[in-house]
Coordinates of C-alpha atoms in Angstrom, one line a residue:
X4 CA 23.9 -16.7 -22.1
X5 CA 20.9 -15.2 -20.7
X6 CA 22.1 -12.3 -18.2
X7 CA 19.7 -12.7 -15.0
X8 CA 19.4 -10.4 -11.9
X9 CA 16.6 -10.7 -9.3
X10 CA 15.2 -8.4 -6.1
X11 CA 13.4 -9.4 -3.2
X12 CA 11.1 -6.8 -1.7
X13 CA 9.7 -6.9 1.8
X14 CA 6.6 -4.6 3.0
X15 CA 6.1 -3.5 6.8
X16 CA 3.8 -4.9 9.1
X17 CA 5.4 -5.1 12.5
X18 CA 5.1 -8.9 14.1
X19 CA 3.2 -9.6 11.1
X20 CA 6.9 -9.9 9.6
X21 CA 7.0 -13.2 11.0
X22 CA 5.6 -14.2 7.8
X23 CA 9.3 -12.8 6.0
X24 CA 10.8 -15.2 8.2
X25 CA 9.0 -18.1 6.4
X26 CA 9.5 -16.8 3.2
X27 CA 13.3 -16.5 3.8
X28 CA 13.5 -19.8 4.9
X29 CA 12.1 -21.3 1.9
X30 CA 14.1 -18.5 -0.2
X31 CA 17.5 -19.1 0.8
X32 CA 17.0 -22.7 1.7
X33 CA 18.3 -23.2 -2.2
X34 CA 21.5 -22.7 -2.1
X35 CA 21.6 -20.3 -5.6
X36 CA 19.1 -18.1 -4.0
X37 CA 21.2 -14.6 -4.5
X38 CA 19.2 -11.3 -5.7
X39 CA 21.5 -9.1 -6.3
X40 CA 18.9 -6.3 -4.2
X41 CA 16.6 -6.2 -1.0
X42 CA 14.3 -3.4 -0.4
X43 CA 12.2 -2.9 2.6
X44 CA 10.0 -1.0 4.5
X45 CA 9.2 -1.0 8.3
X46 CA 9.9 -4.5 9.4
X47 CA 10.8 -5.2 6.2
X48 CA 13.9 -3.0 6.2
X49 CA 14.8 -4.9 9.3
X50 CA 14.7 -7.6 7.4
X51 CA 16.2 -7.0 4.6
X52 CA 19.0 -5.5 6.3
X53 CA 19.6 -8.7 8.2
X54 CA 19.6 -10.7 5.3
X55 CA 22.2 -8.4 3.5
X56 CA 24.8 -7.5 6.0
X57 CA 24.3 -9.7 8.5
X58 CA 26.7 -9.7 11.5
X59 CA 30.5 -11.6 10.7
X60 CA 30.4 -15.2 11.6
X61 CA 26.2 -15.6 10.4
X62 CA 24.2 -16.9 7.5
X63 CA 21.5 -14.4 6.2
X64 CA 19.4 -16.9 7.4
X65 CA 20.2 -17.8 10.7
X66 CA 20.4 -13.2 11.5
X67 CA 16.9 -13.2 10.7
X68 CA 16.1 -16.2 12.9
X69 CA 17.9 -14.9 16.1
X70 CA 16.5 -11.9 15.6
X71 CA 12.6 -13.4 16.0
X72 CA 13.9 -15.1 18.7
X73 CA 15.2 -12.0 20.9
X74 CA 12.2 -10.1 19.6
X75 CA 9.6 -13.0 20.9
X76 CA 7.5 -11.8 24.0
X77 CA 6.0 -15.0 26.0
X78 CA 3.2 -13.4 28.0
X79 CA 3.9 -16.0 31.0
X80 CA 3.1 -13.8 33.6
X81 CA -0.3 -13.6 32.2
X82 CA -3.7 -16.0 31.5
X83 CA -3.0 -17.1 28.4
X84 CA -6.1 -15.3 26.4
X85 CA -4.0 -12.0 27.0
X86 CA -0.1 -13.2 26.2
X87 CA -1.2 -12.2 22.6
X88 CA -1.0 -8.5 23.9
X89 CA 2.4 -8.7 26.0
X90 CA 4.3 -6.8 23.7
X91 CA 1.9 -4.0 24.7
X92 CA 3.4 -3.3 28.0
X93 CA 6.6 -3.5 26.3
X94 CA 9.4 -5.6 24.2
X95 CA 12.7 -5.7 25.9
X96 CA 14.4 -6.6 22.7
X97 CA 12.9 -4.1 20.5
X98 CA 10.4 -1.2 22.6
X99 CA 10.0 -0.3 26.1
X100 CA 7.3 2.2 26.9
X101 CA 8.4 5.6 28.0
X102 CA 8.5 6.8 31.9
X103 CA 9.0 10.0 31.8
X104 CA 5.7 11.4 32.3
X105 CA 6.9 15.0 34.1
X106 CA 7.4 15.4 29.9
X107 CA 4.3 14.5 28.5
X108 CA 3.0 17.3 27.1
X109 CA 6.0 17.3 24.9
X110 CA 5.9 13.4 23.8
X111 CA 5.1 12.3 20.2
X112 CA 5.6 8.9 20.7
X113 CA 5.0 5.9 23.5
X114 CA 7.7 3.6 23.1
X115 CA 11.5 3.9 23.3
X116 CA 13.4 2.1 20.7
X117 CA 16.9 2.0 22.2
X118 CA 16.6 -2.0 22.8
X119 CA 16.1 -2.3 18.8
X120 CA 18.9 -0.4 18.0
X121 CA 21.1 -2.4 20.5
X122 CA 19.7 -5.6 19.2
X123 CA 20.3 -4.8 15.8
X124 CA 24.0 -3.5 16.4
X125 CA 24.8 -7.0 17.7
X126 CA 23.1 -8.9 14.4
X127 CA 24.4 -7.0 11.5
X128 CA 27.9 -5.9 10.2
X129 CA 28.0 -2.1 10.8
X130 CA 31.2 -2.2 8.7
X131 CA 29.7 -3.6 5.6
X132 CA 26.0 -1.4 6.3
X133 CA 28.0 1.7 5.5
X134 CA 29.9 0.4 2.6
X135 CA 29.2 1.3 -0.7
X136 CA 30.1 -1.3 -2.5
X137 CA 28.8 -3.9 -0.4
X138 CA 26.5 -6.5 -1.9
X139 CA 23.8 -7.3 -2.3
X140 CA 22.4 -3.9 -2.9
X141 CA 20.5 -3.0 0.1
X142 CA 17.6 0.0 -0.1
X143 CA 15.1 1.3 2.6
X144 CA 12.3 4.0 2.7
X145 CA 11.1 6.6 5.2
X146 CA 8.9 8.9 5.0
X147 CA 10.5 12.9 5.5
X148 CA 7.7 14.3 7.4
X149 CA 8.5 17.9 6.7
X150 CA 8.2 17.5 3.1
X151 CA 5.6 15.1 3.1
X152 CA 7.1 12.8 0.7
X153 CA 9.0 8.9 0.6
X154 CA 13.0 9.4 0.6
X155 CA 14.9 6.3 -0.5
X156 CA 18.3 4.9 1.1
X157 CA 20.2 3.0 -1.0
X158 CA 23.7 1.4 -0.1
X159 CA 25.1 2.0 -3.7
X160 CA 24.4 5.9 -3.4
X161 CA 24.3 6.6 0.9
X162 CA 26.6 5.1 3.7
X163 CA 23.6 3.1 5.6
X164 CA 24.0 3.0 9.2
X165 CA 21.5 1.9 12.1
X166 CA 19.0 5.2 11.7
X167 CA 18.3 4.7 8.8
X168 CA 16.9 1.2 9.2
X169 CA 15.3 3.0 12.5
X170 CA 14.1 5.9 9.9
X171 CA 12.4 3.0 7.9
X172 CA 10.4 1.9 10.9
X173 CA 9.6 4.8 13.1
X174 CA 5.5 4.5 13.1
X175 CA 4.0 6.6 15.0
X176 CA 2.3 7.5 17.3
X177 CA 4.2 4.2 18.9
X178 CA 7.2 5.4 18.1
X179 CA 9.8 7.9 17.9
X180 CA 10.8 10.3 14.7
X181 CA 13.9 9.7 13.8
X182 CA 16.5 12.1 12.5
X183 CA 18.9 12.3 10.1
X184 CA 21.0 15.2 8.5
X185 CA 18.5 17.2 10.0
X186 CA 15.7 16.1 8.3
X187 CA 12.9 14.1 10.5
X188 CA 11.9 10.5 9.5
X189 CA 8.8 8.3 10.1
X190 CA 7.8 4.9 9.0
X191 CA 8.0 4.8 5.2
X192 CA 4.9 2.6 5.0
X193 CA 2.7 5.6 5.8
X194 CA 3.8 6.8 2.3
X195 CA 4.3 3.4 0.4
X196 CA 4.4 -0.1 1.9
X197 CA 5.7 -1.6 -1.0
X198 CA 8.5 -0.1 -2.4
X199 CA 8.4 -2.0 -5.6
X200 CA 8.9 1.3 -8.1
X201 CA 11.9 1.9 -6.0
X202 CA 13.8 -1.2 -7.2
X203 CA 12.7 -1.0 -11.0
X204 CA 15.4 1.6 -12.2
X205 CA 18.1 -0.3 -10.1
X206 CA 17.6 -3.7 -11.8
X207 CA 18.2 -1.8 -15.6
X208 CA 20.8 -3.7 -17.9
X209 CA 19.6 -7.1 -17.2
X210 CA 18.1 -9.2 -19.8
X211 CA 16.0 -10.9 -17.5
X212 CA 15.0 -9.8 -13.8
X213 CA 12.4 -11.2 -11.3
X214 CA 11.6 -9.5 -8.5
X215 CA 10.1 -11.1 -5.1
X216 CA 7.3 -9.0 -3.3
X217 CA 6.5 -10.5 0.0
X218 CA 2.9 -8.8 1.3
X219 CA 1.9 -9.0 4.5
X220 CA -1.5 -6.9 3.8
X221 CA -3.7 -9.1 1.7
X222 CA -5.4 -7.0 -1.0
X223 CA -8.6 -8.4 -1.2
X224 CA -11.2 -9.3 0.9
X225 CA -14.6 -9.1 1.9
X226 CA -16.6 -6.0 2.2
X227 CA -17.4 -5.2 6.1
X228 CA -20.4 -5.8 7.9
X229 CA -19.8 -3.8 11.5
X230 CA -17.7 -1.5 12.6
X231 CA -14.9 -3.7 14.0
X232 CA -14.3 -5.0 10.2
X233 CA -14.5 -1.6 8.9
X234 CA -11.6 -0.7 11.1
X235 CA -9.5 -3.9 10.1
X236 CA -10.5 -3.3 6.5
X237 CA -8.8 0.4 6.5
X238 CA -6.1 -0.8 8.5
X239 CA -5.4 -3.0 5.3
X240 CA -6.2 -1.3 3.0
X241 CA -4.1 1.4 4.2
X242 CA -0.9 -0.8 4.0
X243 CA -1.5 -3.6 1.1
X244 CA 0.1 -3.1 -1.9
X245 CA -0.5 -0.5 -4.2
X246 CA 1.5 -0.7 -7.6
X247 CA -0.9 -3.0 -9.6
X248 CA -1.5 0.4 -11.3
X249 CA 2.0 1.2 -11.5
X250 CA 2.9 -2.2 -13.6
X251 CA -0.2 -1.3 -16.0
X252 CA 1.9 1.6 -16.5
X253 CA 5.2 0.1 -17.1
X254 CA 4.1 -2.7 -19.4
X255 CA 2.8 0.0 -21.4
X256 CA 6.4 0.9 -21.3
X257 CA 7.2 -2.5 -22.8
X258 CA 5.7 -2.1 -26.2
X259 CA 7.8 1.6 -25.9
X260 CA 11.1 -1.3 -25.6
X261 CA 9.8 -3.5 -28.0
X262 CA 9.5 -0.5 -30.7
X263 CA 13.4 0.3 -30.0
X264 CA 14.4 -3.1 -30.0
X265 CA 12.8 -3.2 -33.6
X266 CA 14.5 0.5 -34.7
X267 CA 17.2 -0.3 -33.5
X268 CA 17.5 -3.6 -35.7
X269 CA 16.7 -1.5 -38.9
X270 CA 20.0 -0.9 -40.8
X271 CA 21.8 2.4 -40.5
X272 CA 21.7 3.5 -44.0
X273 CA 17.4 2.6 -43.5
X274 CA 15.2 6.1 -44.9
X275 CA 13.3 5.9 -41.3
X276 CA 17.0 6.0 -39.5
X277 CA 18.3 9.2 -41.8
X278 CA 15.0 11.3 -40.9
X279 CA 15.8 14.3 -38.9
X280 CA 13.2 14.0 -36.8
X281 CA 13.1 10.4 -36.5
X282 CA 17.1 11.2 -35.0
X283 CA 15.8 13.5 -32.5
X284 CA 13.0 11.7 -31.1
X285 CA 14.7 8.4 -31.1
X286 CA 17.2 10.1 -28.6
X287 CA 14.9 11.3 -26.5
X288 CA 13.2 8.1 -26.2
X289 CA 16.8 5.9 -26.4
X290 CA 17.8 8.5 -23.2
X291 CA 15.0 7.2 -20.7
X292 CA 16.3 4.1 -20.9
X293 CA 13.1 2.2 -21.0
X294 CA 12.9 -1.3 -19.6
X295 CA 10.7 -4.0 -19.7
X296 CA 8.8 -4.7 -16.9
X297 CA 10.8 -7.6 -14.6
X298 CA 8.7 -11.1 -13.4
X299 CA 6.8 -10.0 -10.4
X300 CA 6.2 -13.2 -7.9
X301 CA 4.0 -12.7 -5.2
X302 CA 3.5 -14.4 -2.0
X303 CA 0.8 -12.7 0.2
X304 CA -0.4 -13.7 3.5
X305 CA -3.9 -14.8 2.8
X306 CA -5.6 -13.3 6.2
X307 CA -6.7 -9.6 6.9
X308 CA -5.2 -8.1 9.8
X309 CA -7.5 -8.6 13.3
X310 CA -7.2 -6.3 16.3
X311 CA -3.8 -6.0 17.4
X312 CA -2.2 -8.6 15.1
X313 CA 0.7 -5.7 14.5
X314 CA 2.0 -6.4 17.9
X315 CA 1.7 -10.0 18.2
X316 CA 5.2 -10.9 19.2
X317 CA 4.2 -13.9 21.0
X318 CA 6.4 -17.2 20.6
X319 CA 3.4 -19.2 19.1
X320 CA 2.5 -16.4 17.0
X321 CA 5.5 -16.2 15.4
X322 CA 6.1 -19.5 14.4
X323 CA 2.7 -20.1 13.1
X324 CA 3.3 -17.1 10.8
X325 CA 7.0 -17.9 9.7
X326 CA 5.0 -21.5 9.0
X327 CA 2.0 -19.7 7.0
X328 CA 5.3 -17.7 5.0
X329 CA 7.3 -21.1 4.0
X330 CA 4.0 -22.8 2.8
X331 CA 3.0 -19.7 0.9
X332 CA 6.5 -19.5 -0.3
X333 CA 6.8 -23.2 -1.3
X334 CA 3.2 -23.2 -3.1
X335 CA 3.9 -19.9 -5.4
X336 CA 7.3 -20.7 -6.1
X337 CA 6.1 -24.4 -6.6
X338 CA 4.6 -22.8 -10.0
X339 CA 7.7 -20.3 -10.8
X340 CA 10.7 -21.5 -11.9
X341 CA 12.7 -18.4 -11.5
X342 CA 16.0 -17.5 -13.4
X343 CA 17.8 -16.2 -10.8
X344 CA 17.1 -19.7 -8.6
X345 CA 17.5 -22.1 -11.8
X346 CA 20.7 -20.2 -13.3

């Protein structure tokens, strides 16, 4: 029988996450949807964290959809062409700006994220974030800021607890650093928003793999023509996904596989198997462990990010992007037929 293990992988993006919501819905609305990993960034650590140890008593499912609903900011108390920028002056189940301005020459950040971390202790299973063995395999990013480079949590390795899904999403300058074993976190999406590479190695063994890569930064689009689409094209640009020349890379790898497979076939007592320095090399090779690459699926929002789309927690906003994620989700995977979903 064909051995099959499968990832999903969820960038940051802030209320554009919405869109995981959809995705998820359609996801684990087959009953055999199980990857046996989530990775995340941002939001997406958020997310995947919910649907991997969410709190006793819930569904992966229905932790993600409580959590949109605590996080949604109506806006009532203003004319409806600003409720889109409520979550500005605050979100009282995820950031409330700071007040203590006798400080400020000392702040690095706007928002307090206390109400997150509250929210967040009542929708996931503390117990089963810090175990070990635990599955699915659960795995966040941050970026250290000392050392200037992406630091990976993963459940199977670290005891996760709430900072590090904090560490995942502390963006500045909005908000705080976040610190663990004294070492000082930000968002890992300034580093990579897609932490695809960071899966690959953790699927090896499996004979066939498919990995999920929800994107909430489209990577094409239009080339600007005034300033205010300059600034929303960097803003993507800055946080689309960037391993398309990471996977030309890897499926070079694949003809590497494809040559051991065939050694390997040769018989033992074969002239190329007795060579010396055939021996040698071949364990060097055999030792890195090379893998083919796994099925990538996609599903992309189609639409740039405008303005302040980032911080769009209002109701409306969220379900019309939870919609846009289910429709993407059911037309891509519409044309997939996935192993880990048909086994």
């Amino acid at each position: 029988m064909v051995k099959a293990r499968s990832a999903l992988v969820l960038q940051g993006g802030g209320a554009l996450g919405a869109f995981e919501l959809g995705v998820a819905r359609r996801l684990y609305g087959n009953p055999d949807f199980a990857p046996d990993l989530i990775a995340g960034v941002s939001i997406g650590a958020i997310t995947a964290a919910l649907l991997a140890r969410p709190a006793k008593g819930l569904t992966p499912l229905q932790a993600l959809e409580r959590f949109w609903r605590a996080v949604a900011v109506s806006g009532w108390f203003l004319p409806p062409p600003l409720r889109s920028y409520a979550s500005l002056l605050g979100n009282p189940a995820f950031y409330l700006p700071r007040y203590d301005f006798y400080d400020l020459a000392r702040w690095t950040n706007l928002y307090d994220t206390a109400p997150l971390r509250a929210t967040l202790a009542q929708l996931l299973d503390l117990d089963a974030l810090a175990d070990t063995s635990a599955k699915p395999g659960l795995l966040v990013t941050a970026t250290d800021i000392e050392a200037g480079e992406i630091e990976e949590f993963y459940s199977g390795e670290t005891p996760l607890t709430l900072d590090h899904i904090l560490a995942s999403g502390s963006l500045p300058p909005s908000f705080p650093m976040t610190v663990i074993g004294g070492k000082s976190y930000w968002d890992g999406g300034l580093f990579d928003n897609t932490p695809l590479g960071a899966i690959l190695d953790r699927l090896d063994g499996a004979d066939q793999r498919t990995v999920y890569v929800i994107n909430l930064f489209p990577n094409k689009a239009p080339v600007p023509t005034s300033f205010a689409q300059v600034a929303e094209r960097t803003q993507n640009l800055q946080f689309c996904n960037k391993t398309a020349q990471d996977l030309k890379l890897l499926r070079r790898f694949d003809e590497v596989a494809d040559l051991m497979e065939a050694l390997e076939a040769l018989a033992a007592d074969h002239p190329v198997r007795q060579d010396a320095h055939f021996k040698t090399a071949y364990a060097a090779v055999k030792a890195r462990d090379y893998v083919r690459v796994p099925h990538i699926v996609s599903i992309t929002r189609a639409e740039q990010v405008e303005d302040f789309g980032g911080s769009d927690f209002s109701p409306e906003t969220i379900a019309r992007r939870a919609q846009e994620g289910e429709a993407e989700a059911n037309k891509v995977l519409g044309e997939f037929k996935p192993a880990s979903v048909a086994a």
